[in-house]
Short mmCIF file of C-alpha atoms in Angstrom, two decimals:
data_model
loop_
_atom_site.label_atom_id
_atom_site.label_comp_id
_atom_site.label_asym_id
_atom_site.label_seq_id
_atom_site.Cartn_x
_atom_site.Cartn_y
_atom_site.Cartn_z
CA MET A 193 118.73 189.29 195.25
CA SER A 194 121.22 188.37 191.95
CA ARG A 195 124.75 187.61 193.27
CA LEU A 196 127.42 189.57 192.71
CA GLY A 197 130.71 188.03 190.65
CA THR A 198 134.15 188.91 192.04
CA GLY A 199 134.41 191.64 189.43
CA GLU A 200 131.32 193.05 190.50
CA ARG A 201 132.21 192.76 194.08
CA ASP A 202 135.65 194.33 193.48
CA VAL A 203 133.80 197.47 191.51
CA LEU A 204 130.99 197.81 194.17
CA LEU A 205 133.42 198.27 196.67
CA ALA A 206 135.95 200.37 194.70
CA VAL A 207 132.26 202.52 194.33
CA LEU A 208 132.22 202.98 197.26
CA HIS A 209 135.29 203.55 198.90
CA LEU A 210 135.33 206.59 196.58
CA ARG A 211 132.40 208.32 198.08
CA GLY A 212 130.13 209.50 194.91
CA GLU A 213 133.17 210.91 193.96
CA GLY A 214 134.11 207.83 191.53
CA TYR A 215 134.26 207.56 188.22
CA ALA A 216 134.89 205.01 185.49
CA ILE A 217 139.63 205.49 186.04
CA SER A 218 139.01 206.08 189.20
CA VAL A 219 137.37 203.38 189.90
CA ALA A 220 139.81 201.25 187.78
CA ASP A 221 142.86 202.69 189.90
CA GLU A 222 141.41 201.84 193.11
CA ILE A 223 140.66 198.47 192.19
CA GLU A 224 144.86 198.18 191.11
CA ARG A 225 145.65 200.18 194.45
CA ARG A 226 143.95 197.49 196.82
CA THR A 227 144.74 194.93 195.24
CA GLY A 228 147.32 195.06 192.77
CA ARG A 229 145.43 193.46 189.84
CA ALA A 230 145.11 195.87 187.54
CA PRO A 231 141.42 195.65 185.61
CA SER A 232 140.95 196.89 181.92
CA LEU A 233 138.95 199.46 181.26
CA GLY A 234 137.03 197.10 179.11
CA SER A 235 135.66 195.43 181.61
CA ILE A 236 134.93 198.59 183.72
CA TYR A 237 132.43 199.71 182.12
CA PRO A 238 130.07 197.31 181.46
CA THR A 239 130.01 195.79 184.85
CA LEU A 240 129.15 199.91 186.28
CA ASP A 241 126.51 199.51 183.60
CA ARG A 242 125.65 196.37 185.33
CA LEU A 243 125.55 196.87 188.67
CA GLN A 244 123.15 200.63 187.12
CA ARG A 245 120.74 198.39 185.85
CA LYS A 246 120.92 195.81 189.12
CA GLY A 247 120.33 199.53 190.83
CA PHE A 248 123.22 198.94 193.10
CA ILE A 249 125.06 202.49 191.64
CA SER A 250 123.61 205.76 190.94
CA SER A 251 125.32 208.25 188.23
CA LYS A 252 125.16 211.66 187.75
CA MET A 253 127.05 213.64 185.05
CA GLY A 254 129.77 215.77 186.02
CA GLU A 255 131.60 219.33 184.62
CA ALA A 256 133.23 218.50 181.27
CA THR A 257 136.92 219.82 182.05
CA PRO A 258 139.66 220.75 179.37
CA GLU A 259 141.61 218.20 180.32
CA ARG A 260 138.70 215.53 179.28
CA GLY A 261 138.32 217.34 175.73
CA GLY A 262 135.66 219.15 176.87
CA LYS A 263 133.94 215.88 178.22
CA ARG A 264 131.43 215.64 181.00
CA LYS A 265 132.78 212.87 183.63
CA ARG A 266 130.16 210.26 185.13
CA HIS A 267 130.16 209.80 189.03
CA TYR A 268 129.38 206.93 190.88
CA ARG A 269 127.89 206.35 194.14
CA ILE A 270 126.57 202.99 195.85
CA GLU A 271 123.09 202.67 196.31
CA ALA A 272 121.12 200.96 199.23
CA PRO A 273 120.14 197.36 196.85
CA GLY A 274 124.45 197.85 196.26
CA VAL A 275 125.35 197.63 200.13
CA ARG A 276 122.99 194.83 200.80
CA ALA A 277 124.21 193.00 198.03
CA LEU A 278 127.93 193.70 199.49
CA LYS A 279 126.47 192.32 202.53
CA GLU A 280 125.24 189.18 201.48
CA SER A 281 128.69 188.34 199.01
CA ARG A 282 130.52 188.93 202.68
CA ALA A 283 128.35 186.66 204.43
CA SER A 284 128.77 184.32 202.05
CA ASP A 285 132.46 184.66 201.68
CA LYS A 286 132.28 183.28 205.48
CA SER A 287 129.81 180.43 205.38
CA MET A 288 132.53 179.21 202.65
CA TRP A 289 135.51 179.83 204.89
CA ALA A 290 133.84 178.25 207.60
CA GLY A 291 135.02 174.40 208.54
CA VAL A 292 137.89 175.33 207.22
CA PRO A 293 140.87 173.97 208.71
CA ALA A 294 143.65 177.02 210.32
CA GLY A 295 145.94 174.83 208.34
CA VAL A 296 144.63 175.79 204.73
CA ARG A 297 143.53 179.16 206.30
CA ALA A 298 146.40 180.45 207.00
CA VAL A 299 148.40 179.56 203.53
CA VAL A 300 145.15 180.91 201.37
CA PRO A 301 145.18 184.11 203.22
CA GLU A 302 141.84 185.42 203.56
CA GLY A 303 141.56 187.33 200.26
CA ALA A 304 144.14 186.12 198.19
CA PRO A 305 143.52 185.61 194.32
CA ALA A 306 143.02 182.23 193.56
CA MET B 195 159.37 225.51 204.24
CA SER B 196 159.51 227.45 200.58
CA ASP B 197 156.48 230.18 200.56
CA PRO B 198 153.64 229.13 199.16
CA MET B 199 153.04 231.66 196.58
CA ASN B 200 155.80 230.10 194.64
CA HIS B 201 153.59 226.92 193.88
CA ILE B 202 151.33 226.22 191.48
CA THR B 203 149.19 222.13 192.31
CA GLY B 204 146.59 220.09 190.63
CA LEU B 205 148.67 218.40 188.11
CA GLN B 206 148.91 217.37 185.35
CA ALA B 207 151.79 219.38 185.85
CA THR B 208 153.83 216.85 185.64
CA ALA B 209 152.93 214.45 182.70
CA SER B 210 153.11 217.60 180.24
CA LEU B 211 156.52 218.88 181.61
CA ARG B 212 157.53 215.41 180.82
CA GLY B 213 155.55 216.30 177.37
CA SER B 214 157.82 218.46 176.96
CA GLY B 215 155.46 220.86 175.03
CA ILE B 216 153.52 224.18 176.05
CA LEU B 217 150.45 223.80 178.52
CA VAL B 218 147.38 226.44 178.88
CA SER B 219 145.41 225.16 181.49
CA ASP B 220 142.52 226.55 183.82
CA SER B 221 142.34 223.32 186.20
CA PHE B 222 145.11 224.36 187.72
CA VAL B 223 144.89 225.55 191.18
CA ILE B 224 147.39 228.49 191.59
CA THR B 225 147.83 231.08 194.68
CA SER B 226 145.77 234.33 194.37
CA ARG B 227 148.88 236.46 194.05
CA HIS B 228 147.97 234.70 190.11
CA ALA B 229 144.42 234.87 190.49
CA ALA B 230 143.31 237.24 187.69
CA GLY B 231 146.16 236.90 185.31
CA LEU B 232 148.48 234.99 183.33
CA ALA B 233 151.50 233.37 184.94
CA SER B 234 154.59 231.17 182.77
CA VAL B 235 156.80 229.44 184.44
CA SER B 236 159.58 227.80 182.86
CA GLY B 237 159.32 224.35 183.75
CA GLY B 238 161.84 221.03 182.28
CA SER B 239 162.45 221.24 178.67
CA GLY B 240 159.38 223.29 178.37
CA ILE B 241 157.54 226.22 179.02
CA LEU B 242 154.26 225.84 181.71
CA ILE B 243 152.10 228.41 181.27
CA VAL B 244 149.23 228.84 183.39
CA SER B 245 146.03 230.43 183.26
CA GLY B 246 143.01 230.98 185.17
CA VAL B 247 141.81 232.53 188.04
CA ALA B 248 141.98 230.59 191.30
CA PRO B 249 139.51 230.68 194.38
CA ALA B 250 140.65 233.59 196.26
CA ASP B 251 141.50 231.50 199.84
CA GLN B 252 143.17 228.35 198.17
CA SER B 253 145.78 226.42 199.50
CA SER B 254 148.91 225.96 196.87
CA HIS B 255 149.30 222.65 198.64
CA ILE B 256 147.00 220.68 196.97
CA GLY B 257 147.13 217.40 195.67
CA ALA B 258 150.26 217.09 194.08
CA ARG B 259 150.68 213.55 191.98
CA SER B 260 154.52 213.95 192.30
CA ASN B 261 157.32 215.97 192.55
CA ASP B 262 159.82 214.47 189.96
CA ALA B 263 158.60 217.30 187.92
CA PRO B 264 161.55 219.94 187.29
CA ALA B 265 162.09 222.66 189.64
CA THR B 266 163.20 226.04 188.72
CA GLY B 267 161.63 228.27 191.07
CA PRO B 268 163.22 229.82 194.01
CA GLY B 269 160.92 227.65 196.57
CA ASP B 270 162.01 223.98 197.87
CA ASP B 271 159.40 221.22 198.31
CA ASP B 272 159.62 219.78 201.43
CA ASP B 273 155.65 221.29 201.89
CA GLY B 274 154.10 217.91 200.51
CA GLY B 275 152.48 219.86 197.53
CA GLY B 276 153.08 221.41 194.21
CA VAL B 277 156.17 222.16 191.77
CA PRO B 278 157.92 225.16 192.46
CA PHE B 279 158.22 227.76 189.57
CA GLU B 280 159.35 231.05 189.04
CA VAL B 281 157.10 233.35 186.46
CA VAL B 282 158.85 234.02 183.36
CA ARG B 283 157.08 236.18 181.63
CA GLU B 284 153.35 237.22 180.56
CA LEU B 285 152.48 234.71 177.79
CA THR B 286 152.59 235.45 174.34
CA GLU B 287 151.47 235.45 170.37
CA GLU B 288 154.61 232.92 170.42
CA ASP B 289 153.63 230.82 172.75
CA LEU B 290 150.28 230.06 171.97
CA GLU B 291 151.41 229.41 168.37
CA ALA B 292 153.69 226.85 170.05
CA LEU B 293 150.81 225.91 171.81
CA ARG B 294 148.33 225.33 169.21
CA ALA B 295 151.20 222.89 167.12
CA TYR B 296 152.02 221.29 170.52
CA GLU B 297 148.77 220.17 170.71
CA GLU B 298 147.48 219.12 167.42
CA ARG B 299 151.12 216.88 167.78
CA THR B 300 150.18 215.43 170.49
CA SER B 301 146.08 214.90 170.65
CA PRO B 302 144.27 211.86 170.58
CA PRO B 303 143.54 210.82 166.75
CA ALA B 304 140.32 212.82 165.96
CA PHE B 305 138.99 209.09 163.92
CA ALA B 306 139.00 207.12 167.29
CA ASP B 307 136.70 209.78 168.15
CA LYS B 308 134.38 209.58 165.32
CA LEU B 309 135.11 205.59 165.42
CA GLY B 310 133.46 205.98 168.97
CA TYR B 311 130.81 208.30 168.19
CA PHE B 312 129.39 205.84 165.95
CA LEU B 313 129.57 202.73 168.04
CA LEU B 314 129.09 204.43 171.57
CA SER B 315 125.46 205.15 172.40
CA LEU B 316 124.67 209.25 173.36
CA GLU B 317 125.19 209.14 176.80
CA GLN B 318 128.01 206.97 176.85
CA GLN B 319 130.14 208.95 174.74
CA ASP B 320 131.02 212.04 177.08
CA GLU B 321 132.18 209.66 179.67
CA LEU B 322 134.05 207.70 177.73
CA LEU B 323 135.65 209.04 175.40
CA GLY B 324 136.50 211.68 178.30
CA ASP B 325 137.88 208.78 180.57
CA LEU B 326 140.02 208.08 178.01
CA LYS B 327 141.16 211.50 176.70
CA GLU B 328 141.94 211.85 180.77
CA ARG B 329 144.44 208.71 180.44
CA TYR B 330 146.09 209.51 177.31
CA ALA B 331 146.63 213.00 178.51
CA GLU B 332 147.84 211.88 181.79
CA VAL B 333 149.10 208.54 181.87
CA TRP B 334 149.92 206.92 177.89
CA LEU B 335 151.26 209.59 176.36
CA PRO B 336 153.55 210.65 178.52
CA GLU B 337 154.93 207.11 179.67
CA LEU B 338 154.02 205.79 175.90
CA GLY B 339 155.15 208.43 173.52
CA VAL B 340 152.77 210.28 170.84
CA PHE B 341 152.55 207.17 168.96
CA TRP B 342 152.32 204.23 171.09
CA ALA B 343 149.97 206.69 173.08
CA ARG B 344 148.02 207.29 169.80
CA CYS B 345 147.69 203.64 169.54
CA CYS B 346 146.41 202.85 172.38
CA TYR B 347 143.61 205.29 173.04
CA VAL B 348 142.73 204.24 169.74
CA TRP B 349 142.72 200.03 170.64
CA HIS B 350 140.93 201.52 173.73
CA VAL B 351 138.30 202.86 172.08
CA ILE B 352 136.96 200.15 169.93
CA ARG B 353 137.62 197.71 173.06
CA VAL B 354 135.30 199.42 175.00
CA SER B 355 133.10 200.20 172.64
CA ALA B 356 132.65 196.09 171.45
CA ALA B 357 132.51 195.42 175.56
CA LEU B 358 129.53 197.92 175.66
CA ARG B 359 127.70 196.94 172.60
CA TRP B 360 128.39 193.42 173.13
CA LEU B 361 126.62 193.79 176.91
CA ALA B 362 123.84 195.28 174.72
CA LEU B 363 123.15 192.90 172.45
CA VAL B 364 122.78 189.90 174.97
CA GLY B 365 120.60 192.41 177.32
CA SER B 366 118.42 192.72 174.00
CA ILE B 367 118.45 188.60 173.37
CA VAL B 368 117.60 188.26 177.38
CA GLY B 369 115.16 190.71 177.41
CA LEU B 370 113.14 188.68 173.83
CA TRP B 371 113.83 186.09 175.55
CA LYS B 372 111.74 186.34 178.78
CA ARG B 373 109.28 188.35 176.65
CA HIS B 374 108.43 185.26 174.89
CA GLY B 375 107.96 182.75 177.99
CA GLY B 376 111.43 181.95 178.11
#
């Protein structure tokens, strides 16, 4: 199982939160809403592409709509290997934090950017 | 509580009203009273014209993104949802003409799409250009104005295409390396 980078993990979690309705723009918006960081679209597409190649997510094309200039939307959903990768990533995070003195943990709250 | 029949929802309307143009869209959820026809709605400095067919049982309070579009209808907007509106008149030929002119003036540059067709793979074209058009209409155009919104659109087409091309190149090199015993 290949390890998840931070960007991949964020995208995967956003796809999970969006429950199969996520597409690139909504994934970027979801990450911004939850982390306060606005990822560039230029980084979202390659990450989605990479996650799909790894089998962590799957996608299907939706309907074309007028506000998209008649272009269709690609919806992403998480797959079982993606869920496993997230679990491993979380376990790995936990084990890295284990043993860190409580004082340091208080200064660096869980989930804070480096 | 306002009369739900006096609300439209679905609201790219907010962005479009701010753009002070005229919009015809079948993507709005409109109430059953207007389901079969066309309704012209005054709003802000432009005219919002809604056309399309709404599901018969559709509630009128779905998914408003913002309440800051100007209200001209009899209803208030305290029910957490749509933009109040008032039916002014039927859609006219002049409205359509003005709409065409507005769309021509504010649409994303066509050459950027052509660039996208060259740079992107077939399966990526729909997704990416569609996403960028959506962001253009909903965010860049209302916030930046036509000129900068267009610049933004071109920039993102180039940037995202380059990122995907780069990824494909790296993937090919890694594939070759693996195949030849790396």
